[in-house]
Short mmCIF file of C-alpha atoms and ligand atoms in Angstrom, two decimals:
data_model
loop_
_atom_site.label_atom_id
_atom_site.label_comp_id
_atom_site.label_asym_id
_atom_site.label_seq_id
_atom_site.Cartn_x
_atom_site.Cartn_y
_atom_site.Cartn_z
CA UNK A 16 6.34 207.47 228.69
CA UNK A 17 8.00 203.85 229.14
CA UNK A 18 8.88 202.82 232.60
CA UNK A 19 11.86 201.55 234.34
CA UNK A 20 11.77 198.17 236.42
CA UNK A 21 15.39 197.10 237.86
CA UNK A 22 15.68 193.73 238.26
CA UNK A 23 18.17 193.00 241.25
CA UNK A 24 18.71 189.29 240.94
CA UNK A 25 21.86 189.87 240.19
CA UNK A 26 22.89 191.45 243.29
CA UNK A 27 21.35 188.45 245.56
CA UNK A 28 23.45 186.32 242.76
CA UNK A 29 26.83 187.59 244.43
CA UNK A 30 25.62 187.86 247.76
CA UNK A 31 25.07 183.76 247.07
CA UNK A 32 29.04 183.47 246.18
CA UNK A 33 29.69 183.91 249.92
CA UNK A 34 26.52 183.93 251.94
CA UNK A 35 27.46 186.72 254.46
CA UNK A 36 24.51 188.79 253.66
CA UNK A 37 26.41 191.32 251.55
CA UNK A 38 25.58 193.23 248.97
CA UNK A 39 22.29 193.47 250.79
CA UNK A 40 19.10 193.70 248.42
CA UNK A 41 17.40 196.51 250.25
CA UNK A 42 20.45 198.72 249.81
CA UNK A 43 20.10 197.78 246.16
CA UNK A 44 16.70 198.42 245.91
CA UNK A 45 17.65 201.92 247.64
CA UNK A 46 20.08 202.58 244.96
CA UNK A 47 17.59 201.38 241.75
CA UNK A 48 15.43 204.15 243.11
CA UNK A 49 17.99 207.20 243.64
CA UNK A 50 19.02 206.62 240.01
CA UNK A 51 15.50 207.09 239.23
CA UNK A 52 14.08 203.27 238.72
CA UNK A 53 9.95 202.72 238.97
CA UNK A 54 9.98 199.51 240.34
CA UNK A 55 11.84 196.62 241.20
CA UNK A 56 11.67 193.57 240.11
CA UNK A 57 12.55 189.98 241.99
CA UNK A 58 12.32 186.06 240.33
CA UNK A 59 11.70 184.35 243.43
CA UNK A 60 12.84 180.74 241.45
CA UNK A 61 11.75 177.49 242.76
CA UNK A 62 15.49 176.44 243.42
CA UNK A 63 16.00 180.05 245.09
CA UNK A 64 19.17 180.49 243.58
CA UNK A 65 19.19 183.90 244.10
CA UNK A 66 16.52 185.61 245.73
CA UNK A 67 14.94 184.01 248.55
CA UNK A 68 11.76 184.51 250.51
CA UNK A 69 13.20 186.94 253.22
CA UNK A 70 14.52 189.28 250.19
CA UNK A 71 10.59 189.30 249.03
CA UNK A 72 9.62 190.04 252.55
CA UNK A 73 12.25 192.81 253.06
CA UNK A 74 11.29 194.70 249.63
CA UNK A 75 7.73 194.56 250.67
CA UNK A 76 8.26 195.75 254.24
CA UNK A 77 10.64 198.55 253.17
CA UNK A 78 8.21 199.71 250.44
CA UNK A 79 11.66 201.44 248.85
CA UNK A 80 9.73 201.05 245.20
CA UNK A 81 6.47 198.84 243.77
CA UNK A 82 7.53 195.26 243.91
CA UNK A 83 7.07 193.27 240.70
CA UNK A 84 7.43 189.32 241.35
CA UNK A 85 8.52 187.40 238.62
CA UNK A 86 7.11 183.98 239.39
CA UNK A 87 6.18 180.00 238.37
CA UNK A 88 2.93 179.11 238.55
CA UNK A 89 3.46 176.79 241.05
CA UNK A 90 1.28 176.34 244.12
CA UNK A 91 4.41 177.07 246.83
CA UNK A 92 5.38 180.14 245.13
CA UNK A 93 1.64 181.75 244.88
CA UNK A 94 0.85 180.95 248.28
CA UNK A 95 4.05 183.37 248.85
CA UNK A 96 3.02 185.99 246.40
CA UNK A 97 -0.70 186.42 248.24
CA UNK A 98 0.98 186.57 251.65
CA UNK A 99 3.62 189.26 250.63
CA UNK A 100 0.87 190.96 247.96
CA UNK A 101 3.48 192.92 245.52
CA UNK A 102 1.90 195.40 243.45
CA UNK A 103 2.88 192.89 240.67
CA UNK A 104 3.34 189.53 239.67
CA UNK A 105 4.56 188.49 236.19
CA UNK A 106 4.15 184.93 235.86
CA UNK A 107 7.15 183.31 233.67
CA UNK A 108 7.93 179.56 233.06
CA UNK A 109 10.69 178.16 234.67
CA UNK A 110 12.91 175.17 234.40
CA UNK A 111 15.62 174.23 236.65
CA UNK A 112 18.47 173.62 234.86
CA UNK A 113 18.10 177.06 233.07
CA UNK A 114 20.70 180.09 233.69
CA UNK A 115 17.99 182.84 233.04
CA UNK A 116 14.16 182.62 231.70
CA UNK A 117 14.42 180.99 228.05
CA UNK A 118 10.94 181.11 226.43
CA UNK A 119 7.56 182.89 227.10
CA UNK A 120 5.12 180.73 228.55
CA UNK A 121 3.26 178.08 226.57
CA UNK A 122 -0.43 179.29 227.72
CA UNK A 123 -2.17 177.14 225.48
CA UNK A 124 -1.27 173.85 227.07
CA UNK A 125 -0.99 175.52 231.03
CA UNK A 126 -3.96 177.01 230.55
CA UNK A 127 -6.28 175.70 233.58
CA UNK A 128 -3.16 176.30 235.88
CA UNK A 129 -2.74 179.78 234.82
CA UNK A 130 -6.15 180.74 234.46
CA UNK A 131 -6.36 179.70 238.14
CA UNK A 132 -2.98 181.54 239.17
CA UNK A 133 -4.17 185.27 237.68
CA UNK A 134 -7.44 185.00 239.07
CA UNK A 135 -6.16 184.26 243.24
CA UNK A 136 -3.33 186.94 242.11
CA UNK A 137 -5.99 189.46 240.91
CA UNK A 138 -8.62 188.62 243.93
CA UNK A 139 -5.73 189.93 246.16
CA UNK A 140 -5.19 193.03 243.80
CA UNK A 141 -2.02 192.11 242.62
CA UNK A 142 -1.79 193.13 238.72
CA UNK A 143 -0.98 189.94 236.81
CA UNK A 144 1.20 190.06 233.90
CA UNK A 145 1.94 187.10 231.75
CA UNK A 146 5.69 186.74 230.21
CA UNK A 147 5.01 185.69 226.76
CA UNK A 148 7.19 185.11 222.81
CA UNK A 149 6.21 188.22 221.14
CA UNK A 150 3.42 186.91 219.08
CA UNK A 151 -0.42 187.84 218.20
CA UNK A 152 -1.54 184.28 219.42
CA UNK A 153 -0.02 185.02 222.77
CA UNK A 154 -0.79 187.98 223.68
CA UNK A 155 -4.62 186.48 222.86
CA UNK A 156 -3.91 183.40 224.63
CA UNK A 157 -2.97 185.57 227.86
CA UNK A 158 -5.86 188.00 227.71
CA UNK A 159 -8.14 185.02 227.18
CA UNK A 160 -7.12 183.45 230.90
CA UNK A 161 -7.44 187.11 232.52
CA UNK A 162 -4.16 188.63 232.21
CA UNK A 163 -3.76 192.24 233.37
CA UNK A 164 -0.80 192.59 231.01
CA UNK A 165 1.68 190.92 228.87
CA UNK A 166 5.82 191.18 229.17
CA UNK A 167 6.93 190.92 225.68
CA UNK A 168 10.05 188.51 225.53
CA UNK A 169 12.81 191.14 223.94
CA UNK A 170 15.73 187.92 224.31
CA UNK A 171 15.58 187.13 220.72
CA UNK A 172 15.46 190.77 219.51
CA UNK A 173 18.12 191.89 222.16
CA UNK A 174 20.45 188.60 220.48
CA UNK A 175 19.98 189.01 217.07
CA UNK A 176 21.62 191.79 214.82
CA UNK A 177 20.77 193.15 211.11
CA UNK A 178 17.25 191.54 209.32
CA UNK A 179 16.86 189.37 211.93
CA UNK A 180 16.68 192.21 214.60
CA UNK A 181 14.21 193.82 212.50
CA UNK A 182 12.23 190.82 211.83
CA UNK A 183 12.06 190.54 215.64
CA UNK A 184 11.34 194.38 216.10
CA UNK A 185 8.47 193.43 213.84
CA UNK A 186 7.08 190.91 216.00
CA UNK A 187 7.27 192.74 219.06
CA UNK A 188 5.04 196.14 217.17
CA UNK A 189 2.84 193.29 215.89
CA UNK A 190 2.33 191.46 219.79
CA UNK A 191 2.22 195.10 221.46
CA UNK A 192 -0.49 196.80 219.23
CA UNK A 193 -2.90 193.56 219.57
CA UNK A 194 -1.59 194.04 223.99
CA UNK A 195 -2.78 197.44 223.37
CA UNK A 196 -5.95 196.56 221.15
CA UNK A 197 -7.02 193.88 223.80
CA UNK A 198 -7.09 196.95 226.57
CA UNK A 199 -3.62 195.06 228.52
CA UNK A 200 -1.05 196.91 229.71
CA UNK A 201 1.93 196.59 227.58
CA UNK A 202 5.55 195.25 229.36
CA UNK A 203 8.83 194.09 228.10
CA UNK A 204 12.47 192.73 228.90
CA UNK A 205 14.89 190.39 228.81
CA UNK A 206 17.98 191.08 227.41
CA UNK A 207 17.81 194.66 227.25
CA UNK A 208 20.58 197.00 226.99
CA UNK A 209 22.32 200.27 227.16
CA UNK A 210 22.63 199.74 222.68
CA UNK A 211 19.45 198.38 222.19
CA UNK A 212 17.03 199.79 224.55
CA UNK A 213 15.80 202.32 221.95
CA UNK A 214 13.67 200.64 219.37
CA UNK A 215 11.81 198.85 222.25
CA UNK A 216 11.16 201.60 224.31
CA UNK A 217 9.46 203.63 221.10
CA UNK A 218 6.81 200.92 220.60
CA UNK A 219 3.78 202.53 220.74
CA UNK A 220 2.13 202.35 223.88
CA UNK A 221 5.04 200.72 226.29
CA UNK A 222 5.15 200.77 229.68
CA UNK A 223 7.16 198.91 232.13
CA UNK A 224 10.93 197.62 230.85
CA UNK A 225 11.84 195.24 232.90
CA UNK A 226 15.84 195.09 233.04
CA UNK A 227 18.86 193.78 235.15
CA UNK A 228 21.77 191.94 233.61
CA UNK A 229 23.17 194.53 231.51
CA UNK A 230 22.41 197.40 234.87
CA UNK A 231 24.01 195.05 237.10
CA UNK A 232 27.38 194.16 235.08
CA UNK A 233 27.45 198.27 233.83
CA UNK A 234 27.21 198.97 237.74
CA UNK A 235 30.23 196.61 238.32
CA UNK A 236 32.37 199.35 236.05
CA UNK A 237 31.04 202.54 237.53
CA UNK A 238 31.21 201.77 240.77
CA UNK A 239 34.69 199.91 240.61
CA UNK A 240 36.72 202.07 240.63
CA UNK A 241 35.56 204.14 243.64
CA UNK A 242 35.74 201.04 245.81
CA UNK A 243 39.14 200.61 244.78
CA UNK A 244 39.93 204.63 245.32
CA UNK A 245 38.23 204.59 248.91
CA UNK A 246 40.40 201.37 249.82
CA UNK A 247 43.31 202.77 248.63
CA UNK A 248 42.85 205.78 250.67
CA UNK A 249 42.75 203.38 253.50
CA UNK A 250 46.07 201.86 252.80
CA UNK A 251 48.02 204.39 251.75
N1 PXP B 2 11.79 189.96 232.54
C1 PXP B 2 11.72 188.64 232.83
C2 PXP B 2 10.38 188.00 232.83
C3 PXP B 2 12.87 187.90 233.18
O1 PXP B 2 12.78 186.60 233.48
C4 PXP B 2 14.11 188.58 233.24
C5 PXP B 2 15.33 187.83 233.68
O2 PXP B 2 15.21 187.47 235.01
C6 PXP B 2 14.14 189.95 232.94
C7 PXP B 2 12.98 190.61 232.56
C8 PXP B 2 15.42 190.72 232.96
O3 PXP B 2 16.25 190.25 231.97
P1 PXP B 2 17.77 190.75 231.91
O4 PXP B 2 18.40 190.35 233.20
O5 PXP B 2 18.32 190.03 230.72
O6 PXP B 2 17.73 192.23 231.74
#
């Protein structure tokens, strides 16, 4: 049965707007886990945008849920990672001007770098997954340099509609039975929602799905009016 991983950038992203240290991230994580969630998942960026190095710290200490770090290959951020030791690390590309994660990673031309990155990950028993385009070639490409797993990028599946979703659904069977065939465990995410979770979690074989946009902003309705009934109540 497929996994959940909540991804709780989103939470640090409004605790940013003001900087007073609310909504706090390990109440969050407390939350992902009462509704259920198998482990949460943080994108430590290189700007820190969102969450920064005491949230990673915090979600280790507290040990609410397994930690999955989604991470640049970059020599600052993996020194991080093998201090704080999550039980995973999916390694993503990452450009600064970006809103969210646009691509898979190229692994063909980082290879050295990332070859290097999964093996001091692994040595410290973190499990290494790469995030890669849901094609054959990459999910080769990654199990070539040592990947544990792959996360299948679901953004252009989860943003296109009719033939063109199904030509993506395509790609992602095709990229998850050669994960599967190559002995990798088999993640996804990006993009995934409450309408299109379905087809993705069916792929033979899937495990983690890795999602927090579409939580976050459904959170934002089910929990708004409650705040505004319990302030009320205060008021009146
Ligand atoms: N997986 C990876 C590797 C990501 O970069 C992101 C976005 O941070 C997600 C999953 C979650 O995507 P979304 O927020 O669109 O659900």
């Amino acid at each position: 049965m497929s996994k959940l991983g909540v991804n709780i950038d989103h939470v640090a992203t409004l605790r940013q707007a003001r900087r007073e240290g609310i909504p706090d991230i390990v109440q969050a994580a407390c939350a992902v886990a009462a509704g259920g969630a198998d482990s949460i998942t943080v994108h430590l960026r290189l700007d820190r945008r969102h969450i920064n190095d005491e949230d990673v710290y915090r979600l280790k200490k507290e040990n609410i849920l397994p930690l999955n770090l989604e991470m640049a290959a970059s020599e600052e951020i993996v020194k991080i990672a093998l201090d704080v030791k999550p039980a995973y690390a999916c390694i993503v590309p990452e450009k600064r001007q970006e809103l969210t994660t646009e691509g898979g990673l190229d692994v063909a031309s980082n290879r050295d770098i990332l070859v290097k990155t999964a093996e001091k990950l692994k040595e410290s028993e973190i499990e290494v997954a790469f995030f890669i385009d849901p094609s054959v070639e990459s999910v080769r490409e990654a199990a070539s340099c040592g990947a544990d797993a792959v996360e299948l990028h679901t953004g252009r599946y989860a943003n296109s509609s009719g033939r063109e979703r199904q030509t993506e659904l395509k790609k992602l069977k095709s990229a998850a039975a050669e994960t599967l065939k190559l002995g990798m465990k088999l993640n996804a995410g990006h993009g995934l929602n409450y309408d299109n979770i379905n087809p993705v979690k069916e792929i033979e074989g899937m495990s983690d799905l890795n999602i927090g946009y579409s939580i976050v902003c459904r959170a934002v309705f089910t929990g708004l009016e409650s705040a505004v009934r319990e302030m009320v109540s205060l008021i009146k």
